[in-house]
XYZ file of C-alpha atoms in Angstrom:
702
model
C -0.210 0.083 0.057
C 1.321 3.329 -1.124
C 1.022 6.561 1.465
C -1.155 8.124 -1.078
C -3.614 4.753 -1.156
C -3.291 5.068 2.909
C -3.853 8.801 3.037
C -7.258 8.230 0.800
C -8.765 5.403 3.077
C -8.085 7.079 6.040
C -9.790 10.045 4.886
C -12.588 7.931 4.037
C -12.749 6.472 7.570
C -12.360 10.315 8.993
C -15.553 11.169 6.844
C -17.314 8.099 8.476
C -17.172 8.921 11.550
C -17.740 12.658 11.315
C -21.109 12.149 9.770
C -22.235 10.275 12.789
C -24.809 12.210 14.213
C -23.620 11.878 18.084
C -19.929 12.237 17.062
C -17.649 14.192 19.201
C -13.931 14.460 19.753
C -12.618 12.129 22.657
C -15.464 9.333 21.208
C -14.469 5.553 22.395
C -14.386 2.755 19.589
C -13.550 -0.725 20.397
C -12.866 -3.016 18.205
C -9.999 -6.260 17.644
C -7.110 -5.420 15.498
C -6.963 -8.177 12.850
C -4.763 -7.002 9.893
C -1.844 -4.488 9.237
C -3.496 -3.285 5.769
C -7.216 -3.461 6.325
C -7.200 -1.950 9.910
C -4.303 0.703 9.769
C -6.349 3.279 7.695
C -9.508 2.399 9.815
C -7.331 3.384 12.838
C -5.933 6.497 10.962
C -9.122 7.599 10.263
C -10.728 7.088 13.601
C -7.478 9.371 14.900
C -8.185 12.395 12.143
C -12.002 12.177 13.606
C -10.967 12.958 17.356
C -11.728 9.192 18.485
C -9.807 7.096 20.797
C -9.511 3.564 19.995
C -9.031 0.613 22.637
C -6.822 -2.082 21.682
C -8.437 -5.262 22.948
C -8.199 -9.081 22.665
C -11.536 -10.920 20.973
C -11.920 -12.419 24.178
C -11.716 -9.343 26.547
C -15.087 -7.047 27.085
C -14.778 -3.409 26.212
C -18.586 -2.234 26.392
C -18.300 -0.603 29.829
C -14.793 0.192 29.525
C -15.934 2.407 26.319
C -18.907 3.455 27.960
C -16.668 4.863 31.147
C -13.963 6.315 28.789
C -16.474 8.677 27.051
C -16.798 10.984 30.183
C -13.418 10.704 31.490
C -10.958 10.506 28.836
C -11.737 13.654 26.834
C -9.736 16.369 25.786
C -10.444 19.976 24.578
C -12.925 19.270 21.517
C -11.173 22.061 19.339
C -8.598 24.770 19.223
C -4.824 24.645 19.492
C -4.876 22.729 22.574
C -7.006 19.572 21.360
C -5.751 16.733 22.276
C -6.639 12.829 21.571
C -5.825 9.584 22.905
C -4.432 6.208 22.237
C -5.330 3.393 24.356
C -2.448 0.556 24.220
C -2.900 -3.119 25.593
C 0.539 -3.200 26.734
C 3.199 -5.998 28.094
C 4.333 -9.183 27.357
C 3.522 -10.911 30.467
C 0.733 -11.317 32.848
C -2.634 -9.304 32.639
C -1.850 -6.535 29.676
C -2.135 -2.868 31.161
C -4.459 -0.577 29.410
C -2.404 2.770 28.846
C -3.402 6.158 27.674
C -1.420 7.525 25.115
C -1.583 10.995 23.888
C -0.713 12.645 20.744
C 1.642 14.366 22.127
C 3.875 11.567 23.525
C 3.530 10.126 20.116
C 4.846 13.420 17.934
C 7.372 13.951 20.321
C 8.754 10.888 20.084
C 8.532 10.451 16.153
C 10.421 14.233 16.242
C 13.112 12.798 18.082
C 13.506 9.550 16.756
C 13.779 11.411 12.766
C 16.121 13.573 14.363
C 18.879 10.746 15.730
C 18.197 8.717 12.365
C 18.566 11.885 10.188
C 17.717 10.158 6.895
C 16.415 12.431 3.873
C 12.849 12.362 2.462
C 12.515 9.315 0.187
C 14.386 7.135 2.187
C 13.736 3.321 1.961
C 12.701 1.868 5.406
C 11.265 -1.853 6.193
C 9.285 -2.089 9.341
C 8.764 -5.597 10.671
C 7.217 -4.480 13.901
C 3.597 -4.422 13.756
C 2.280 -0.518 14.018
C 0.804 -1.774 17.414
C 1.126 1.765 18.965
C 3.445 0.939 21.626
C 7.228 1.667 20.937
C 6.464 1.475 16.926
C 4.319 4.579 17.186
C 7.304 6.587 16.365
C 8.842 4.624 13.955
C 5.645 4.871 11.842
C 4.894 8.370 12.701
C 8.566 9.581 11.896
C 7.943 7.510 8.169
C 4.416 9.611 7.625
C 5.964 12.912 8.726
C 9.462 12.506 7.226
C 8.198 11.274 3.780
C 10.444 8.136 4.195
C 9.190 5.216 1.908
C 7.893 2.612 4.267
C 7.458 -0.787 3.905
C 5.521 -3.293 6.107
C 6.154 -6.763 6.757
C 8.724 -9.369 6.112
C 7.656 -9.771 2.293
C 8.155 -6.340 1.888
C 11.451 -6.675 3.067
C 12.460 -10.014 0.361
C 10.631 -7.412 -2.649
C 13.423 -4.501 -1.584
C 16.483 -6.774 -1.626
C 17.289 -6.874 1.815
C 18.491 -3.120 2.070
C 17.670 0.134 2.407
C 18.267 3.042 4.967
C 16.460 1.854 8.147
C 15.004 -1.663 9.031
C 12.988 -1.434 12.258
C 12.329 -4.760 14.301
C 12.916 -6.569 17.186
C 15.779 -8.900 17.878
C 13.464 -11.974 17.871
C 12.387 -11.056 14.290
C 15.822 -11.149 13.396
C 16.729 -13.949 14.739
C 13.807 -15.905 13.009
C 14.753 -14.187 9.983
C 18.794 -15.473 10.120
C 21.623 -14.454 8.560
C 20.794 -11.837 5.520
C 20.667 -13.797 2.226
C 23.784 -13.467 -0.089
C 23.254 -10.370 -2.407
C 21.617 -8.077 0.351
C 22.137 -4.590 -0.262
C 22.242 -3.832 3.648
C 20.855 -1.128 5.769
C 22.321 1.814 6.957
C 20.522 1.837 10.357
C 19.197 -1.166 11.911
C 16.668 -0.096 14.688
C 15.860 -2.139 17.694
C 12.878 -2.308 19.660
C 10.692 -4.192 22.130
C 13.293 -6.626 24.089
C 16.886 -6.605 25.056
C 19.601 -7.495 22.176
C 21.862 -10.679 23.310
C 25.409 -10.656 22.502
C 24.833 -13.545 20.326
C 22.951 -11.931 17.905
C 25.907 -9.276 16.997
C 27.020 -11.350 14.316
C 23.423 -11.527 12.564
C 23.111 -7.701 12.868
C 26.011 -7.210 11.002
C 25.072 -9.444 8.066
C 22.138 -7.024 7.376
C 23.746 -3.994 7.510
C 26.382 -1.827 5.374
C 29.971 -1.677 5.609
C 29.344 1.755 7.593
C 26.045 0.446 9.247
C 24.802 1.626 12.613
C 22.790 -0.031 15.177
C 19.932 2.037 17.287
C 18.863 0.565 20.600
C 15.969 2.516 22.225
C 16.040 2.127 25.629
C 12.453 2.621 27.709
C 9.212 0.999 28.031
C 6.651 2.626 25.706
C 4.649 4.320 28.500
C 7.473 6.411 28.933
C 8.754 7.349 25.641
C 12.213 7.205 24.202
C 14.153 7.745 27.735
C 17.388 6.969 26.349
C 19.239 5.277 23.265
C 22.515 4.361 21.957
C 23.943 4.527 18.621
C 26.518 1.606 18.082
C 28.816 0.915 14.874
C 28.236 -2.538 13.493
C 31.933 -2.653 12.050
C 33.293 -2.915 15.802
C 32.982 -5.636 18.229
C 30.126 -6.150 20.277
C 29.325 -3.960 23.599
C 26.328 -3.912 26.058
C 23.621 -1.233 25.541
C 23.613 1.592 27.664
C 21.984 5.324 26.883
C 22.063 8.620 27.578
C 18.890 10.246 29.097
C 17.020 12.309 26.569
C 17.343 16.163 26.992
C 13.539 16.647 27.787
C 13.281 13.806 30.364
C 14.241 14.170 33.868
C 15.252 10.682 35.196
C 16.008 9.220 38.711
C 16.145 6.149 40.522
C 13.565 5.385 43.273
C 12.941 2.661 45.766
C 9.515 1.227 46.228
C 8.164 3.937 48.494
C 9.293 6.434 45.660
C 12.415 7.897 47.625
C 15.130 8.711 45.651
C 17.941 6.274 46.031
C 20.870 7.809 48.025
C 23.517 5.278 46.762
C 24.401 6.333 42.772
C 25.435 2.701 41.961
C 22.303 0.849 43.058
C 19.257 -0.615 41.546
C 16.057 1.483 41.363
C 13.012 1.731 39.250
C 13.082 4.521 36.707
C 10.793 7.678 37.564
C 10.741 9.958 34.629
C 9.724 13.187 34.165
C 8.592 15.267 30.942
C 6.040 16.871 29.190
C 5.392 13.721 26.806
C 4.663 10.612 28.788
C 1.409 8.537 28.950
C -1.715 10.320 29.691
C -2.334 7.881 32.214
C -3.912 4.348 32.719
C -7.252 2.402 33.221
C -7.239 0.059 36.086
C -10.284 -2.130 36.874
C -11.395 -1.399 40.326
C -14.589 -2.617 42.055
C -16.289 -4.032 39.103
C -15.856 -0.832 36.628
C -12.821 0.591 34.649
C -11.701 4.055 35.827
C -9.267 6.474 34.423
C -6.032 7.200 36.454
C -4.231 10.535 35.041
C -0.356 10.488 35.647
C 0.939 12.551 38.403
C 1.322 15.956 37.537
C 3.911 18.232 38.846
C 3.576 22.286 37.312
C 4.210 21.757 33.372
C 5.856 18.346 34.258
C 4.300 14.640 33.802
C 5.483 12.117 36.160
C 5.556 8.226 35.701
C 6.861 5.473 37.645
C 8.324 2.876 35.353
C 8.430 -1.278 36.545
C 11.437 -0.956 34.528
C 14.781 -1.225 36.819
C 17.896 0.282 35.767
C 21.267 1.642 37.266
C 23.323 4.192 36.679
C 27.384 3.440 34.984
C 30.108 5.132 36.040
C 29.990 7.342 33.163
C 26.601 8.000 33.664
C 25.307 6.040 31.448
C 21.581 4.458 32.089
C 21.551 0.497 32.189
C 18.431 -1.432 31.932
C 18.274 -4.475 33.691
C 14.769 -5.685 32.930
C 11.610 -5.738 34.578
C 10.827 -6.106 38.281
C 9.073 -9.374 37.642
C 12.444 -10.483 36.225
C 15.079 -9.672 39.401
C 15.427 -10.849 42.454
C 14.890 -8.759 45.465
C 17.360 -9.696 48.783
C 17.006 -7.858 52.090
C 15.142 -5.099 50.103
C 17.985 -4.872 47.456
C 17.885 -5.629 43.919
C 20.247 -8.409 42.912
C 21.727 -7.774 39.306
C 21.332 -10.824 37.479
C 23.562 -9.551 34.831
C 26.571 -12.430 35.563
C 24.297 -14.818 35.250
C 22.672 -13.837 31.832
C 25.928 -13.252 30.812
C 27.052 -16.618 31.395
C 24.252 -18.365 29.972
C 24.685 -16.187 26.690
C 28.543 -17.027 26.325
C 27.890 -20.691 26.360
C 27.834 -21.880 22.525
C 24.962 -23.747 22.544
C 22.586 -21.247 24.031
C 21.011 -18.469 21.369
C 19.768 -16.231 24.248
C 18.251 -16.709 27.521
C 15.200 -15.237 29.808
C 15.061 -15.000 33.753
C 11.829 -14.624 36.108
C 12.318 -13.807 39.417
C 9.941 -16.373 40.806
C 8.884 -16.463 44.701
C 11.347 -19.075 45.006
C 13.990 -17.815 43.313
C 15.495 -17.610 39.405
C 13.674 -19.363 36.865
C 15.844 -19.403 33.678
C 14.850 -19.935 30.172
C 17.549 -20.740 27.660
C 16.844 -20.982 24.059
C 19.203 -24.002 22.795
C 20.253 -25.051 19.641
C 19.857 -28.989 20.051
C 18.769 -29.458 24.153
C 19.411 -32.573 25.695
C 18.868 -33.725 29.464
C 22.751 -34.463 29.494
C 23.453 -30.637 28.238
C 21.219 -29.071 30.696
C 22.847 -31.091 33.619
C 26.089 -29.429 32.220
C 24.948 -26.380 31.939
C 23.668 -26.538 35.626
C 27.390 -27.531 37.033
C 28.730 -24.992 34.714
C 26.795 -22.416 36.822
C 27.561 -23.625 40.194
C 31.147 -23.850 39.431
C 31.487 -20.295 37.733
C 28.587 -18.130 39.611
C 30.432 -16.564 42.486
C 26.824 -15.192 43.823
C 25.351 -18.181 44.928
C 22.256 -16.064 44.871
C 21.812 -16.210 41.100
C 21.949 -19.631 40.752
C 18.620 -20.871 39.090
C 15.902 -22.395 41.285
C 15.032 -24.372 37.672
C 16.530 -24.186 34.454
C 14.648 -24.755 31.189
C 15.550 -25.662 27.760
C 13.726 -25.198 24.596
C 14.647 -25.040 20.777
C 12.914 -21.624 20.397
C 11.100 -18.958 22.332
C 7.476 -18.384 21.653
C 6.925 -15.195 19.922
C 3.843 -12.902 20.531
C 2.098 -10.922 17.835
C 4.216 -8.046 18.201
C 7.372 -10.110 16.915
C 8.422 -10.216 20.866
C 9.231 -13.550 23.056
C 5.810 -14.285 24.559
C 6.877 -14.030 28.424
C 3.638 -15.194 29.353
C 3.534 -17.824 27.448
C 7.082 -18.998 28.889
C 5.877 -18.230 32.506
C 3.039 -20.624 32.003
C 5.219 -23.155 30.565
C 7.323 -23.194 34.182
C 4.380 -25.338 35.610
C 3.956 -27.320 32.327
C 7.439 -27.626 30.249
C 5.767 -30.037 28.013
C 3.246 -27.247 26.218
C 6.576 -26.064 24.545
C 8.256 -29.078 24.473
C 11.109 -27.626 26.951
C 13.387 -29.810 29.170
C 13.627 -28.787 32.771
C 15.730 -29.462 35.887
C 15.541 -28.263 39.602
C 19.283 -27.703 40.694
C 19.324 -29.232 44.188
C 19.697 -25.904 46.746
C 22.759 -25.645 48.767
C 22.104 -23.777 51.933
C 24.174 -20.594 52.467
C 27.365 -21.095 54.504
C 28.357 -21.428 58.334
C 26.520 -17.704 59.118
C 23.381 -18.499 57.038
C 22.157 -14.892 56.113
C 18.670 -15.966 55.493
C 16.007 -14.025 54.101
C 12.569 -14.930 52.812
C 13.763 -15.821 49.210
C 16.386 -18.270 50.918
C 13.295 -19.659 53.258
C 11.237 -20.033 49.691
C 14.038 -22.085 47.833
C 14.579 -24.623 50.672
C 11.114 -25.142 51.662
C 10.365 -25.768 47.956
C 12.645 -28.184 47.824
C 11.274 -30.271 50.826
C 8.496 -32.853 50.837
C 7.079 -35.782 52.889
C 10.196 -37.753 52.138
C 13.699 -35.452 52.230
C 17.347 -35.910 51.894
C 19.601 -33.791 53.663
C 23.244 -34.284 51.823
C 26.673 -32.845 52.449
C 29.511 -32.901 50.266
C 30.148 -34.851 46.516
C 27.690 -36.342 44.806
C 24.900 -34.178 45.141
C 24.407 -33.446 41.504
C 24.585 -36.935 40.664
C 21.558 -37.415 43.498
C 19.938 -34.296 41.705
C 19.922 -35.859 38.104
C 18.598 -39.164 39.532
C 15.984 -38.247 42.165
C 12.589 -39.522 41.941
C 9.794 -37.524 41.951
C 8.220 -36.816 45.502
C 11.588 -36.466 47.220
C 12.982 -33.601 48.680
C 16.865 -32.778 47.935
C 18.740 -30.299 49.909
C 22.776 -29.607 49.996
C 23.853 -29.149 53.628
C 27.296 -26.455 53.985
C 30.049 -27.785 55.673
C 31.771 -25.379 58.009
C 34.290 -22.942 56.556
C 37.592 -22.028 58.744
C 37.045 -19.095 60.763
C 39.211 -16.002 59.951
C 41.441 -16.144 63.053
C 41.498 -20.052 63.189
C 44.992 -21.248 63.939
C 45.418 -25.325 64.574
C 43.348 -26.051 67.536
C 39.208 -26.256 67.995
C 37.045 -26.564 70.658
C 36.292 -30.371 71.160
C 32.130 -29.456 70.746
C 32.850 -27.286 67.796
C 31.363 -29.563 65.247
C 28.498 -30.208 67.530
C 27.941 -26.372 68.270
C 27.961 -25.555 64.551
C 25.606 -28.396 63.859
C 23.014 -27.394 66.443
C 23.090 -23.509 65.402
C 22.377 -24.871 61.746
C 19.452 -27.299 63.034
C 17.933 -24.440 65.014
C 18.251 -22.106 61.880
C 16.911 -25.013 59.495
C 13.636 -25.748 61.840
C 13.184 -22.167 61.977
C 12.838 -21.407 58.297
C 10.677 -24.708 57.747
C 8.278 -23.516 60.642
C 9.922 -27.266 62.370
C 8.126 -29.330 59.007
C 11.002 -31.323 57.623
C 8.727 -33.809 56.464
C 7.592 -37.456 57.621
C 10.719 -39.408 56.664
C 14.419 -37.188 57.022
C 17.602 -38.914 55.880
C 20.834 -37.161 55.836
C 24.247 -38.281 54.475
C 27.318 -37.062 52.793
C 30.494 -38.223 50.733
C 33.824 -39.186 52.590
C 34.982 -36.596 55.466
C 31.834 -34.733 55.309
C 29.518 -37.605 55.802
C 30.239 -37.049 59.351
C 29.141 -33.788 59.236
C 26.029 -34.784 57.963
C 26.064 -37.822 60.849
C 26.618 -34.585 63.614
C 23.518 -33.018 62.052
C 21.437 -35.986 62.325
C 22.314 -36.150 66.004
C 21.705 -32.538 66.728
C 17.932 -33.055 65.054
C 17.484 -36.217 67.384
C 18.227 -33.675 70.356
C 15.846 -31.255 69.044
C 13.214 -33.868 68.944
C 13.109 -34.480 65.011
C 12.783 -38.194 64.107
C 15.714 -39.125 61.738
C 14.813 -42.018 59.372
C 18.293 -42.959 58.532
C 21.714 -41.800 57.885
C 24.036 -42.904 54.549
C 27.446 -42.602 55.112
C 29.148 -42.843 51.862
C 32.672 -44.111 51.927
C 33.343 -42.399 55.061
C 36.888 -42.044 56.553
C 37.297 -44.121 60.154
C 36.991 -40.933 62.899
C 38.486 -43.207 65.537
C 42.043 -43.748 63.729
C 45.150 -41.867 65.633
C 45.942 -39.880 62.313
C 42.945 -37.792 63.505
C 42.523 -38.829 67.571
C 46.200 -37.352 67.914
C 46.850 -33.701 67.892
C 50.055 -34.128 66.964
C 49.553 -36.614 63.674
C 47.154 -33.744 62.822
C 49.608 -30.733 63.352
C 52.661 -32.584 61.243
C 49.761 -33.459 58.569
C 49.057 -29.539 58.612
C 52.830 -28.884 58.384
C 53.029 -31.014 55.261
C 50.496 -29.781 53.246
C 51.799 -26.441 53.549
C 55.094 -27.382 52.524
C 53.430 -28.755 49.454
C 51.230 -25.570 49.289
C 51.072 -24.255 45.465
C 52.461 -27.664 43.944
C 49.043 -29.402 43.586
C 46.360 -27.285 45.495
C 45.509 -23.991 46.545
C 46.169 -22.394 49.799
C 42.422 -22.507 50.085
C 42.084 -25.838 49.897
C 44.704 -27.109 52.361
C 43.790 -24.464 54.974
C 39.959 -26.447 54.456
C 41.471 -29.884 54.585
C 43.498 -29.196 57.783
C 40.168 -27.354 59.601
C 38.312 -30.822 58.485
C 40.722 -33.003 59.994
C 40.569 -30.712 63.215
C 37.013 -30.573 63.653
C 36.802 -34.574 63.150
C 39.803 -35.147 65.244
C 37.983 -33.258 68.088
C 34.678 -34.779 68.037
C 33.340 -38.594 68.545
C 30.324 -39.660 66.827
C 27.906 -41.327 69.185
C 25.951 -44.716 68.789
C 22.597 -43.348 67.074
C 19.069 -45.122 67.195
C 18.045 -44.889 63.144
C 18.898 -46.862 60.640
C 22.612 -46.485 59.010
C 23.437 -47.340 55.294
C 26.983 -47.419 54.814
C 28.839 -47.469 51.176
C 32.567 -48.414 51.510
C 35.275 -48.650 48.607
C 38.796 -50.104 48.502
C 39.592 -46.809 51.163
C 42.500 -47.735 52.744
C 41.392 -45.494 55.679
C 37.651 -46.570 55.609
C 35.529 -46.861 58.793
C 35.832 -50.844 59.723
C 33.001 -53.018 59.954
C 33.380 -53.305 63.972
C 33.431 -49.617 64.248
C 30.438 -49.264 62.099
C 28.821 -51.994 64.501
C 29.038 -49.799 67.486
C 27.296 -46.984 66.354
C 24.280 -49.105 64.818
C 24.412 -53.008 65.275
C 21.567 -53.056 62.841
C 23.501 -51.327 59.925
C 23.357 -52.253 56.307
C 27.173 -52.345 55.011
C 27.065 -52.344 51.127
C 30.971 -52.679 49.478
C 31.246 -50.808 46.187
C 33.551 -53.940 44.899
C 36.710 -52.863 43.227
C 36.261 -49.155 43.392
C 38.706 -46.776 44.991
C 37.756 -43.788 46.837
C 37.533 -41.369 44.012
C 35.721 -43.426 42.239
C 32.510 -43.390 44.160
C 31.196 -40.260 43.073
C 33.584 -39.836 39.593
C 32.725 -43.094 38.027
C 29.345 -43.278 35.993
C 28.784 -47.244 36.899
C 29.702 -46.948 40.821
C 27.898 -44.138 41.008
C 24.657 -45.290 39.846
C 24.910 -48.455 42.419
C 24.538 -46.344 45.534
C 22.382 -43.741 44.084
C 19.973 -46.851 43.182
C 20.025 -48.448 46.736
C 19.692 -44.961 48.409
C 16.311 -43.911 46.334
C 15.194 -47.285 47.205
C 15.800 -47.339 50.711
C 14.437 -43.920 50.952
C 11.199 -45.079 48.866
C 10.234 -47.983 50.684
C 8.059 -48.618 53.913
C 8.822 -45.145 55.637
C 9.940 -45.734 59.565
C 9.748 -49.465 59.538
C 12.316 -51.603 60.907
C 15.172 -53.414 58.807
C 14.354 -56.675 57.819
C 16.542 -59.770 58.603
C 18.081 -59.508 55.211
C 19.115 -56.199 55.217
C 20.866 -56.447 58.456
C 24.544 -56.596 57.039
C 25.490 -57.730 53.884
C 29.404 -57.964 54.825
C 31.263 -60.998 54.169
C 30.264 -63.558 56.566
C 33.672 -64.395 57.417
C 34.453 -60.644 58.408
C 30.869 -60.032 60.387
C 31.832 -63.476 62.526
C 35.003 -61.975 63.496
C 33.556 -58.783 65.308
C 30.693 -59.346 67.732
C 28.931 -56.203 69.588
C 31.461 -53.775 70.765
C 31.650 -51.903 73.879
C 31.925 -48.045 74.171
C 35.238 -47.920 72.117
C 38.418 -45.923 72.652
C 40.810 -44.650 69.667
C 42.639 -47.382 67.866
C 46.179 -47.611 68.682
């Protein structure tokens, strides 16, 4: 459709509306947008006649809305002060907001946009975004007022030979187009809108541009107009987008109470002041629609957006996402940029989308070929490389293609809905096991939500290696939570108090009971690997002291805590000296320090017999706990020998790991709280069992 045809048809609709006997400026009309070419002239004619369009979905009744707007949303009917409204059903997630946008905002945006591009009359512009009168209004009106040759849709893009002065699109639309076909003329400007642009898209953008092409990224929600933008040369390497606030807009960052943030580096909500923002928004209150005008201070309109941002060192404005996409800890927004960058740096990940759910982050990744193994590897990489444990996703999803909405943006509402039913998007999902915070346990509501979300009627609290393997094979209905092992205190020398391990365990048990309101499920098991298995044992002892019924303890190839290597202080001191001498040759200083502290804690602590099931796995570990010592802890223990396996193989060898995993889940899912059958009581070799009877309270081995 040419501009001449557009003007002719728009004039037809203008005259049709103005001929209505009861027509007046500000009259509301509600109809569903069906087709760009058919409906665009209709809408322009409605505007020219001074009408208000209500953008709606077919399933949304707007009769009462139109009736209430007729009396509340009306500007002067004539003269230089006359203004008209556009109602825009905004947002990609949740219930749509109904925002009232005026001509003054639309024209201001169009003028600023046209001045920034500075393309001459007759320039060829291709618009992939539907003219849905959000951010796309500025481009549509800039083309009309600037005299550009405007083409709409991907078919027009192909007809123009993939070139021109301006290509206006969302990052998702460009990703769906792929690399520009061979022979494309390229564009002088790539103008992005609607959503963030991942670094992985940069080579694709370069393919659509001329050698001197530039990329314009407009920042800010449509209700505020363009608040900042940035021009990047497509011939240069990728750099993150950050913009300078527009001269006509005053911007500050505020907290949820509306107070300006004192910390210049803090994350806050955008508060924008200017002469051309939205007129207001429609709120559904008490079974009717009501118009709430934007706050006015003098001649300035004021609007607080849900967008979260921060200032960079050079006073650029960096948008970080919407408030439903970031986490808040202790009243402070947490920057998810490290997680987002780490995900997007992976070769197989095209882009990611984060959601701040009540229990933590839900991370979606658009994966080239998603598999369960790839998703598990990605989760392990995140746990290894993210220094801020708060950013570890509570749920991790992978799908081949993100769904798009009618505006060419990622359909966030469909992604969020698929969180509870990933199958509707053919998505894979894993729930990385939650690892509780360190010894200090700086818990808040998010920590509590993450922990409680992992617990069920049957729960396993695990310490040390093997957690990821258990997580991957965990059956449904079983909760799995990682227990932290105490770290060396800053002033730790070589000696610790004899009761240190029990006291630390008692403190964490009390904290655990507090945040779970004492509900750890009907069946609680605890377990761990190697020396950290004894931390789980100490934790179980303190749970029982607090009156919690512990169903059983799993010791995965633990060392012998009664040996002289740990009991005698001079042996521990000598071993610590030896490790210090080897420092830097094989391991880091922190590793040797932690190792020495682990042995010091265990050497000053002795496990007591426990009235719970005891499941013990052993390998060919030379320092393993012998059966006669284990029987003193629990005479009816279940002894499982991992034949041929060395200590490290227990958690590193896939086949060995699968054996003890299957046994653990079978035990947890078997009849709860029942005593072990006679067949379970010991599978140790008969000759060894015959040599060792029940032991009296033992003394350290000599």
